[in-house]
Amino acid sequence: MTQIEPGAIRSIAVVGGGTAGWMSAVLLNHALRGSDVRITVVESAEIGIVGVGEATIPPILDFLDLVGVDRDMFVRETQATIKLGIRFQDWKDVGEHYWHPFGSFGCVIDRRPFHHHLQRAAARGEPRGVVDFSLGAALAQAGRFTPPDPKAGLARAGLRYALHFDAALVARTLRKVAEGRGVERLERTVVETRRTAEGHVDALVFREGDRLAADLFIDCSGFRGLLIEGAMAAGYEDWTHWLPCDRAVAGPTALTGQAQLYTLSQARDAGWRWRIPLQHRVGNGYVYSSRHIEDQAALDDLARQVGGDFLAEPRQLRFTTGRRKAFWKGNVVALGLASGFLEPLESTSIHLVTSGLYKLLDHFPDRSFDPTNIAAYNAALIEEYDTIRDFILAHYCLSERRDTPFWRDVTSQPLPDSLRARIDLYRASGRSPCRQGDLFADVNWYYVLHGLGLRPRNPDPLTCLSDAQAVRGVLDQLASDVRGGVAAAR
């Protein structure tokens, strides 16, 4: 093994298993391979996995490739199915839907993004939309799948997909990988946290009588934030005044027929429900505001919607939407639910785990834990969380629904300045500026804002300089390419 430098991190303790804990263990083990850094995961059999979010976005496949986990094995072990995007039902208004698909959308024309040309064409009466030019949306709607193929045309070359999977099986699978690579596991219950004179965590004391010391602690203990809040008192920024959903009820049902290739998000009277098909069952849940519906009424509504008996007793979950004021404090880094909670409307939960891990590698410390390095990490993650918050909030605030107290409340509330400015700019020009590295690019904002009925007063003026007949020819070719991709799929 390579000799580590004096002052380098020599030991890491991950507190909590589950998806976040074992993803952390696998990635850190991969990144630090060749060193003698000891990685230990501490998990208690008394604390179950929340496992609400079973849907992902395409970067999950990049994570698996990075850490050397075979995709086919992972799909088999986690009972995973293909996800091509999200169908949003009844969000704009009851009876209407729109798609947020994965993969490429059209092509750049005269150096202008495709959706700007589509906005211009729509103003001229173009009837075609997202499903006509996104192979991901077209395949999802048709219930077919074909793998990405760079040799089979633009649409198939740009196709991307994600996975639906069983969260408990993901933790089990990644645990097997991590332990096979030398990560240690302790089944213990933490009863006390010892701290140094400088305020850093020094060791965990277990109910079983022993203790574990480490240089760096990764808090994956869930909502309670055992270390980041319990020991370090990082503080929490509450967002329920913008996103009032504070509870969820979830239960599995039997899979009947062919599994759909998308996550269904259907707006309901006091929130929204999800439907996520796996190989062996269907995950269902209702995310709702307790100020607008009783728990039993929410469960009853979910039961009516799924139209069948639950395979297990539905679970009730309570949460406070928001984030830690600091994700990293001292020698403690919070990931997963310990870092905050954003409802899984856009399947961002697991992405935020991987993003926190990648940023941790970008700012990996030595034992001095330099405050400027920690501040840079926190600033980067705060910016990401706040932007994703705005993206989720846009689904609510732009709805045309006013049919229940919940929808009247969420469509009339004041917005964060950052989201108000973005909506105003889009309404004026169809533009939605994004930073390099943002999870949601301008086309993602287009899918949602356009799907909710927002139209720019003045589409990008440079698009009117393109030859209209030539643009129509490109649209026709792209639509033909998408139809061909669907026809070739199974």
Coordinates of N, CA and C in Angstrom, one line a residue, residues 92-300:
K92 N -50.8 20.3 -14.3 CA -51.2 21.6 -14.9 C -52.7 21.8 -14.6
D93 N -53.5 20.8 -14.8 CA -54.9 20.8 -14.5 C -55.4 19.3 -14.5
V94 N -56.5 19.0 -13.9 CA -57.0 17.7 -13.8 C -57.3 17.2 -15.3
G95 N -56.7 16.0 -15.6 CA -56.9 15.5 -16.9 C -55.8 15.7 -17.9
E96 N -54.9 16.6 -17.5 CA -53.7 16.9 -18.4 C -52.5 16.3 -17.9
H97 N -51.5 16.1 -18.8 CA -50.2 15.5 -18.4 C -49.1 16.1 -19.2
Y98 N -47.9 16.0 -18.7 CA -46.7 16.3 -19.5 C -45.6 15.4 -19.1
W99 N -44.5 15.4 -19.9 CA -43.4 14.5 -19.7 C -42.1 15.3 -19.3
H100 N -41.3 14.7 -18.4 CA -40.0 15.1 -18.1 C -39.1 13.9 -18.5
P101 N -38.6 13.8 -19.7 CA -37.9 12.6 -20.1 C -36.4 12.8 -20.0
F102 N -35.7 11.7 -20.1 CA -34.2 11.7 -20.1 C -33.7 11.7 -21.5
G103 N -32.4 12.0 -21.7 CA -31.8 11.9 -23.0 C -31.9 13.2 -23.8
S104 N -31.3 13.2 -25.0 CA -31.3 14.3 -25.8 C -32.6 14.8 -26.3
F105 N -32.8 16.0 -26.7 CA -34.0 16.6 -27.2 C -33.7 17.4 -28.4
G106 N -34.0 16.8 -29.6 CA -33.7 17.5 -30.8 C -32.3 17.7 -31.0
C107 N -31.9 18.8 -31.6 CA -30.5 19.2 -31.9 C -30.4 20.7 -31.9
V108 N -29.1 21.1 -31.8 CA -28.8 22.6 -31.9 C -29.0 23.0 -33.4
I109 N -29.7 24.1 -33.6 CA -29.9 24.6 -34.9 C -29.4 26.1 -35.0
D110 N -28.5 26.3 -35.8 CA -27.9 27.7 -35.9 C -27.4 28.2 -34.5
R111 N -26.8 27.3 -33.8 CA -26.2 27.5 -32.5 C -27.2 27.9 -31.4
R112 N -28.5 27.7 -31.7 CA -29.5 27.9 -30.7 C -30.1 26.6 -30.2
P113 N -30.3 26.4 -28.9 CA -30.8 25.2 -28.4 C -32.2 24.8 -29.0
F114 N -32.4 23.6 -29.2 CA -33.6 23.1 -29.9 C -34.9 23.6 -29.4
H115 N -35.0 23.6 -28.0 CA -36.3 24.0 -27.5 C -36.6 25.5 -27.7
H116 N -35.6 26.3 -28.0 CA -35.9 27.7 -28.4 C -36.6 27.7 -29.8
H117 N -36.1 26.9 -30.7 CA -36.7 26.8 -32.0 C -38.1 26.2 -31.9
L118 N -38.3 25.3 -31.0 CA -39.6 24.7 -30.8 C -40.6 25.7 -30.3
Q119 N -40.1 26.6 -29.4 CA -41.0 27.7 -28.9 C -41.4 28.6 -30.1
R120 N -40.4 28.9 -30.9 CA -40.7 29.8 -32.1 C -41.7 29.1 -33.0
A121 N -41.5 27.8 -33.3 CA -42.3 27.0 -34.2 C -43.7 26.9 -33.6
A122 N -43.8 26.7 -32.3 CA -45.2 26.7 -31.6 C -45.9 27.9 -31.8
A123 N -45.2 29.1 -31.7 CA -45.9 30.4 -31.9 C -46.4 30.5 -33.4
R124 N -45.8 29.7 -34.3 CA -46.3 29.7 -35.7 C -47.3 28.6 -36.0
G125 N -47.7 27.9 -34.9 CA -48.8 26.9 -35.1 C -48.3 25.5 -35.1
E126 N -47.0 25.2 -34.8 CA -46.4 23.9 -34.9 C -47.1 23.0 -33.8
P127 N -47.8 21.9 -34.2 CA -48.6 21.1 -33.3 C -47.8 20.1 -32.5
R128 N -46.6 19.8 -33.0 CA -45.8 18.7 -32.3 C -45.1 19.2 -31.1
G129 N -44.9 18.2 -30.2 CA -44.3 18.6 -28.9 C -43.2 17.7 -28.4
V130 N -43.1 17.5 -27.1 CA -42.0 16.8 -26.5 C -42.0 15.3 -26.9
V131 N -43.1 14.7 -27.0 CA -43.1 13.2 -27.4 C -42.6 13.0 -28.8
D132 N -42.8 14.0 -29.7 CA -42.4 13.9 -31.1 C -40.9 14.0 -31.3
F133 N -40.2 14.7 -30.3 CA -38.8 14.9 -30.5 C -37.9 14.3 -29.4
S134 N -38.5 13.7 -28.4 CA -37.7 13.1 -27.4 C -38.0 11.6 -27.5
L135 N -36.9 10.8 -27.8 CA -37.1 9.4 -27.9 C -37.4 8.8 -26.5
G136 N -36.9 9.4 -25.4 CA -37.2 8.9 -24.1 C -38.7 9.0 -23.8
A137 N -39.3 10.1 -24.1 CA -40.7 10.3 -23.9 C -41.5 9.4 -24.8
A138 N -41.1 9.3 -26.0 CA -41.9 8.5 -27.0 C -41.8 7.0 -26.6
L139 N -40.7 6.5 -26.2 CA -40.6 5.1 -25.8 C -41.4 4.9 -24.5
A140 N -41.3 5.8 -23.6 CA -42.0 5.6 -22.3 C -43.5 5.6 -22.6
Q141 N -44.0 6.4 -23.5 CA -45.4 6.4 -23.8 C -45.8 5.2 -24.5
A142 N -44.9 4.6 -25.3 CA -45.3 3.4 -26.1 C -45.0 2.1 -25.3
G143 N -44.4 2.2 -24.1 CA -44.1 1.1 -23.3 C -43.0 0.2 -23.9
R144 N -42.0 0.8 -24.6 CA -41.0 0.1 -25.3 C -39.6 0.6 -24.8
F145 N -38.6 -0.2 -25.1 CA -37.2 0.2 -24.7 C -36.2 -0.3 -25.8
T146 N -35.3 0.5 -26.1 CA -34.1 0.1 -26.9 C -32.9 0.7 -26.3
P147 N -31.8 0.0 -26.3 CA -30.6 0.6 -25.6 C -30.0 1.7 -26.5
P148 N -29.3 2.7 -25.8 CA -28.6 3.7 -26.6 C -27.7 3.1 -27.6
D149 N -27.6 3.7 -28.8 CA -26.8 3.2 -29.9 C -26.2 4.4 -30.7
P150 N -25.0 4.7 -30.5 CA -24.4 5.9 -31.2 C -24.4 5.7 -32.7
K151 N -24.6 4.5 -33.2 CA -24.6 4.2 -34.7 C -26.0 4.2 -35.3
A152 N -27.0 4.4 -34.5 CA -28.4 4.2 -35.0 C -29.2 5.5 -35.1
G153 N -28.5 6.6 -35.3 CA -29.2 7.9 -35.5 C -29.1 8.8 -34.2
L154 N -29.4 10.0 -34.4 CA -29.3 11.0 -33.3 C -30.1 10.7 -32.1
A155 N -31.3 10.3 -32.3 CA -32.2 10.0 -31.1 C -31.7 8.9 -30.3
R156 N -31.3 7.8 -30.9 CA -30.9 6.6 -30.1 C -29.5 6.9 -29.5
A157 N -28.7 7.7 -30.2 CA -27.4 8.0 -29.7 C -27.5 8.8 -28.4
G158 N -28.5 9.7 -28.3 CA -28.7 10.5 -27.2 C -29.6 10.0 -26.1
L159 N -30.1 8.8 -26.3 CA -31.0 8.2 -25.3 C -30.3 8.0 -23.9
R160 N -30.9 8.3 -22.9 CA -30.4 8.0 -21.5 C -31.5 7.4 -20.7
Y161 N -31.2 6.6 -19.7 CA -32.2 6.0 -18.8 C -31.6 5.9 -17.4
A162 N -32.5 5.7 -16.5 CA -32.2 5.5 -15.1 C -32.8 4.2 -14.6
L163 N -32.9 4.0 -13.3 CA -33.5 2.8 -12.8 C -34.5 3.1 -11.7
H164 N -35.5 2.1 -11.6 CA -36.3 2.0 -10.4 C -35.7 0.8 -9.7
F165 N -35.6 0.9 -8.4 CA -35.1 -0.3 -7.7 C -35.6 -0.4 -6.2
D166 N -35.4 -1.5 -5.6 CA -35.8 -1.7 -4.2 C -34.7 -1.2 -3.3
A167 N -35.0 -0.1 -2.5 CA -33.9 0.5 -1.7 C -33.3 -0.4 -0.7
A168 N -34.1 -1.3 -0.1 CA -33.5 -2.3 0.8 C -32.5 -3.2 0.1
L169 N -32.8 -3.6 -1.1 CA -31.9 -4.5 -1.9 C -30.7 -3.8 -2.3
V170 N -30.8 -2.5 -2.6 CA -29.6 -1.7 -3.0 C -28.6 -1.6 -1.8
A171 N -29.1 -1.4 -0.6 CA -28.2 -1.4 0.5 C -27.6 -2.7 0.7
R172 N -28.3 -3.8 0.6 CA -27.8 -5.1 0.7 C -26.7 -5.4 -0.3
T173 N -27.0 -5.0 -1.6 CA -26.1 -5.3 -2.7 C -24.8 -4.5 -2.5
L174 N -24.9 -3.2 -2.2 CA -23.7 -2.4 -2.0 C -22.9 -2.8 -0.8
R175 N -23.6 -3.3 0.3 CA -22.9 -3.8 1.4 C -22.0 -5.0 1.0
K176 N -22.6 -5.9 0.2 CA -21.8 -7.0 -0.2 C -20.6 -6.6 -1.0
V177 N -20.7 -5.6 -1.8 CA -19.6 -5.1 -2.6 C -18.6 -4.5 -1.7
A178 N -19.0 -3.6 -0.8 CA -18.1 -2.9 0.1 C -17.3 -3.9 1.0
E179 N -18.0 -4.8 1.6 CA -17.3 -5.7 2.5 C -16.4 -6.6 1.7
G180 N -16.7 -6.9 0.5 CA -15.8 -7.7 -0.4 C -14.6 -7.0 -0.7
R181 N -14.6 -5.7 -0.6 CA -13.4 -4.8 -0.9 C -12.7 -4.4 0.4
G182 N -13.1 -4.9 1.5 CA -12.3 -4.6 2.7 C -13.0 -3.6 3.7
V183 N -14.2 -3.1 3.4 CA -14.9 -2.2 4.3 C -15.3 -3.0 5.5
E184 N -15.1 -2.5 6.7 CA -15.6 -3.2 7.9 C -17.0 -2.7 8.3
R185 N -17.8 -3.6 8.9 CA -19.1 -3.3 9.3 C -19.3 -3.7 10.8
L186 N -19.8 -2.8 11.6 CA -20.1 -3.0 13.0 C -21.6 -2.9 13.2
E187 N -22.3 -3.9 13.7 CA -23.7 -3.7 14.1 C -23.7 -3.3 15.5
R188 N -23.9 -2.0 15.7 CA -23.9 -1.3 17.0 C -24.9 -0.3 17.1
T189 N -25.2 0.1 18.4 CA -26.2 1.2 18.6 C -25.4 2.3 19.3
V190 N -25.3 3.5 18.7 CA -24.6 4.6 19.3 C -25.4 5.2 20.5
V191 N -24.7 5.3 21.6 CA -25.4 5.9 22.8 C -24.7 7.2 23.2
E192 N -23.5 7.5 22.8 CA -22.8 8.7 23.2 C -21.8 9.1 22.1
T193 N -21.6 10.4 22.0 CA -20.6 10.9 21.1 C -19.5 11.6 21.9
R194 N -18.3 11.2 21.9 CA -17.2 11.9 22.6 C -16.6 12.9 21.6
R195 N -16.3 14.1 22.2 CA -15.7 15.2 21.4 C -14.4 15.6 21.9
T196 N -13.6 16.2 21.0 CA -12.3 16.8 21.4 C -12.5 18.2 22.0
A197 N -11.4 18.7 22.5 CA -11.4 20.1 23.1 C -11.8 21.1 22.0
E198 N -11.4 20.8 20.7 CA -11.7 21.7 19.6 C -13.1 21.5 19.1
G199 N -13.9 20.6 19.7 CA -15.3 20.4 19.3 C -15.5 19.4 18.2
H200 N -14.4 18.7 17.7 CA -14.6 17.6 16.7 C -15.1 16.4 17.4
V201 N -15.7 15.5 16.6 CA -16.1 14.2 17.1 C -14.8 13.4 17.2
D202 N -14.6 12.7 18.4 CA -13.5 11.9 18.6 C -13.8 10.4 18.5
A203 N -14.9 10.0 19.1 CA -15.3 8.6 19.1 C -16.7 8.4 19.3
L204 N -17.2 7.3 18.9 CA -18.6 6.9 19.2 C -18.6 5.8 20.3
V205 N -19.5 6.0 21.2 CA -19.6 5.0 22.3 C -20.9 4.2 22.1
F206 N -20.7 2.9 22.1 CA -21.8 2.0 21.8 C -22.5 1.4 23.0
R207 N -23.8 1.1 22.9 CA -24.5 0.4 23.9 C -23.9 -0.9 24.3
E208 N -23.3 -1.5 23.3 CA -22.7 -2.9 23.5 C -21.4 -2.8 24.4
G209 N -20.9 -1.6 24.7 CA -19.8 -1.5 25.6 C -18.5 -1.1 25.0
D210 N -18.4 -1.1 23.7 CA -17.1 -0.7 23.1 C -17.3 0.6 22.4
R211 N -16.3 1.1 21.7 CA -16.3 2.4 21.1 C -15.5 2.4 19.8
L212 N -15.7 3.4 19.0 CA -15.0 3.5 17.7 C -14.5 4.9 17.6
A213 N -13.2 5.1 17.4 CA -12.6 6.4 17.1 C -12.3 6.5 15.6
A214 N -12.3 7.7 15.0 CA -12.1 7.9 13.6 C -11.6 9.3 13.4
D215 N -11.0 9.6 12.3 CA -10.6 10.9 11.9 C -11.8 11.7 11.3
L216 N -12.5 11.0 10.4 CA -13.6 11.7 9.6 C -14.8 10.8 9.8
F217 N -15.9 11.5 10.1 CA -17.2 10.9 10.3 C -18.2 11.3 9.2
I218 N -18.9 10.3 8.6 CA -19.9 10.5 7.6 C -21.2 10.2 8.3
D219 N -22.1 11.2 8.4 CA -23.4 11.0 9.1 C -24.4 10.6 8.1
C220 N -24.8 9.3 8.1 CA -25.9 8.8 7.3 C -27.0 8.2 8.1
S221 N -27.2 8.9 9.3 CA -28.1 8.4 10.3 C -29.6 8.7 10.0
G222 N -29.9 9.3 8.9 CA -31.3 9.6 8.6 C -31.8 10.9 9.2
F223 N -33.1 11.1 9.2 CA -33.7 12.4 9.6 C -33.1 12.9 10.9
R224 N -32.8 12.1 11.9 CA -32.4 12.6 13.2 C -31.0 13.3 13.2
G225 N -30.2 13.0 12.2 CA -28.9 13.6 12.1 C -28.1 13.5 13.4
L226 N -27.8 12.2 13.7 CA -27.2 11.9 15.0 C -25.9 12.7 15.3
L227 N -25.1 12.8 14.3 CA -23.8 13.6 14.5 C -23.9 15.0 14.1
I228 N -24.4 15.3 12.8 CA -24.4 16.6 12.3 C -25.3 17.6 13.1
E229 N -26.4 17.0 13.7 CA -27.2 17.9 14.6 C -27.1 17.5 16.0
G230 N -27.1 16.2 16.3 CA -27.0 15.8 17.7 C -25.7 16.2 18.4
A231 N -24.6 16.1 17.7 CA -23.3 16.4 18.3 C -22.8 17.8 17.8
M232 N -23.0 18.1 16.6 CA -22.4 19.4 16.0 C -23.4 20.5 16.0
A233 N -24.7 20.3 16.2 CA -25.7 21.4 16.2 C -25.5 22.3 15.0
A234 N -25.6 21.7 13.8 CA -25.4 22.5 12.5 C -26.5 23.4 12.2
G235 N -27.7 23.1 12.7 CA -28.9 23.9 12.5 C -29.6 23.4 11.2
Y236 N -30.9 23.8 11.1 CA -31.7 23.3 10.0 C -32.5 24.5 9.4
E237 N -32.5 24.6 8.1 CA -33.3 25.6 7.4 C -34.6 25.0 6.9
D238 N -35.7 25.4 7.5 CA -37.0 24.9 7.2 C -37.7 25.5 6.0
W239 N -38.1 24.7 5.0 CA -38.7 25.2 3.8 C -40.2 24.9 3.7
T240 N -40.8 24.5 4.8 CA -42.2 24.1 4.7 C -43.1 25.3 4.3
H241 N -42.6 26.5 4.5 CA -43.5 27.7 4.1 C -43.6 27.8 2.6
W242 N -42.6 27.1 1.9 CA -42.7 27.0 0.4 C -43.2 25.7 -0.1
L243 N -42.7 24.6 0.6 CA -43.1 23.3 0.2 C -43.8 22.6 1.4
P244 N -45.1 22.8 1.5 CA -45.8 22.4 2.7 C -46.0 20.9 3.0
C245 N -45.8 20.1 2.0 CA -45.9 18.6 2.2 C -45.0 18.2 3.3
D246 N -45.5 17.5 4.3 CA -44.7 17.2 5.4 C -44.9 15.7 5.9
R247 N -45.6 15.0 5.1 CA -45.9 13.6 5.4 C -46.0 12.7 4.2
A248 N -45.8 11.4 4.3 CA -46.0 10.5 3.2 C -46.5 9.2 3.8
V249 N -47.3 8.5 3.0 CA -47.7 7.1 3.3 C -47.3 6.3 2.1
A250 N -46.7 5.2 2.4 CA -46.1 4.3 1.3 C -46.5 2.9 1.5
G251 N -46.8 2.2 0.4 CA -47.1 0.7 0.5 C -46.9 0.1 -0.8
P252 N -46.4 -1.2 -0.8 CA -46.2 -1.9 -2.1 C -47.5 -2.7 -2.5
T253 N -47.7 -2.8 -3.8 CA -48.7 -3.6 -4.4 C -48.1 -4.6 -5.4
A254 N -48.9 -5.6 -5.8 CA -48.5 -6.6 -6.7 C -48.3 -6.0 -8.1
L255 N -47.3 -6.5 -8.8 CA -47.2 -6.0 -10.2 C -48.1 -6.8 -11.1
T256 N -48.9 -6.2 -11.9 CA -49.8 -6.8 -12.8 C -49.5 -6.3 -14.2
G257 N -49.3 -7.2 -15.2 CA -49.0 -6.7 -16.5 C -47.5 -6.3 -16.7
Q258 N -47.2 -5.6 -17.7 CA -45.9 -5.2 -18.0 C -45.5 -3.9 -17.2
A259 N -44.3 -3.9 -16.7 CA -43.9 -2.7 -15.9 C -43.8 -1.5 -16.8
Q260 N -44.4 -0.4 -16.4 CA -44.2 0.9 -17.1 C -42.8 1.3 -17.0
L261 N -42.3 2.1 -18.0 CA -40.9 2.5 -18.1 C -40.7 3.9 -17.7
Y262 N -41.5 4.3 -16.7 CA -41.4 5.7 -16.2 C -42.0 5.7 -14.8
T263 N -41.6 6.8 -14.1 CA -42.2 7.1 -12.8 C -43.5 7.9 -13.0
L264 N -44.6 7.5 -12.4 CA -45.8 8.3 -12.5 C -45.9 9.2 -11.3
S265 N -46.1 10.5 -11.5 CA -46.3 11.4 -10.5 C -47.7 12.1 -10.7
Q266 N -48.7 11.7 -9.9 CA -50.0 12.2 -10.1 C -50.4 13.2 -9.0
A267 N -50.8 14.4 -9.4 CA -51.2 15.4 -8.4 C -52.5 14.9 -7.8
R268 N -52.6 15.1 -6.5 CA -53.8 14.8 -5.7 C -54.3 16.0 -5.0
D269 N -55.4 15.9 -4.2 CA -56.1 17.0 -3.6 C -55.2 17.7 -2.6
A270 N -54.2 17.0 -2.0 CA -53.4 17.6 -0.9 C -51.9 17.3 -1.1
G271 N -51.5 17.0 -2.3 CA -50.1 16.7 -2.6 C -50.0 15.9 -3.9
W272 N -49.3 14.8 -3.9 CA -49.1 14.0 -5.1 C -48.8 12.6 -4.7
R273 N -49.1 11.6 -5.6 CA -48.7 10.2 -5.4 C -47.8 9.8 -6.5
W274 N -47.0 8.7 -6.1 CA -46.1 8.1 -7.0 C -46.4 6.7 -7.3
R275 N -46.0 6.2 -8.4 CA -46.1 4.8 -8.8 C -44.8 4.4 -9.4
I276 N -44.1 3.4 -8.8 CA -42.8 3.0 -9.3 C -42.8 1.5 -9.5
P277 N -42.8 1.0 -10.7 CA -42.8 -0.5 -10.9 C -41.4 -1.1 -10.8
L278 N -41.3 -2.2 -10.0 CA -40.1 -3.0 -10.0 C -40.4 -4.4 -10.6
Q279 N -39.4 -5.3 -10.6 CA -39.6 -6.6 -11.2 C -40.6 -7.4 -10.4
H280 N -40.6 -7.2 -9.1 CA -41.4 -8.1 -8.2 C -42.5 -7.4 -7.5
R281 N -42.7 -6.1 -7.6 CA -43.8 -5.4 -7.0 C -43.9 -4.0 -7.6
V282 N -44.8 -3.2 -7.0 CA -44.9 -1.8 -7.4 C -44.8 -1.0 -6.1
G283 N -44.0 0.1 -6.1 CA -43.9 1.0 -5.0 C -44.9 2.1 -5.2
N284 N -45.7 2.4 -4.2 CA -46.7 3.4 -4.2 C -46.6 4.3 -3.0
G285 N -46.9 5.6 -3.2 CA -46.9 6.5 -2.0 C -47.7 7.8 -2.3
Y286 N -48.0 8.4 -1.3 CA -48.8 9.7 -1.3 C -48.0 10.7 -0.4
V287 N -47.4 11.7 -1.0 CA -46.8 12.8 -0.3 C -47.8 13.9 -0.1
Y288 N -48.0 14.3 1.1 CA -49.1 15.3 1.3 C -48.8 16.2 2.5
S289 N -49.7 17.2 2.5 CA -49.6 18.3 3.6 C -50.6 17.9 4.7
S290 N -50.1 17.7 5.9 CA -51.0 17.4 7.0 C -51.9 18.5 7.4
R291 N -51.6 19.7 6.9 CA -52.6 20.8 7.2 C -53.8 20.7 6.2
H292 N -53.7 19.9 5.2 CA -54.8 19.9 4.2 C -55.5 18.5 4.1
I293 N -55.0 17.5 4.8 CA -55.6 16.2 4.8 C -55.2 15.4 6.0
E294 N -56.1 14.6 6.6 CA -55.8 13.8 7.7 C -55.0 12.5 7.2
D295 N -54.3 11.9 8.1 CA -53.5 10.8 7.7 C -54.3 9.6 7.2
Q296 N -55.4 9.3 7.8 CA -56.3 8.2 7.4 C -56.9 8.5 6.0
A297 N -57.3 9.8 5.8 CA -57.8 10.1 4.5 C -56.8 10.0 3.4
A298 N -55.5 10.3 3.7 CA -54.5 10.2 2.7 C -54.3 8.7 2.4
L299 N -54.3 7.9 3.4 CA -54.1 6.4 3.2 C -55.3 5.9 2.4
D300 N -56.5 6.3 2.7 CA -57.7 5.9 2.0 C -57.6 6.3 0.5

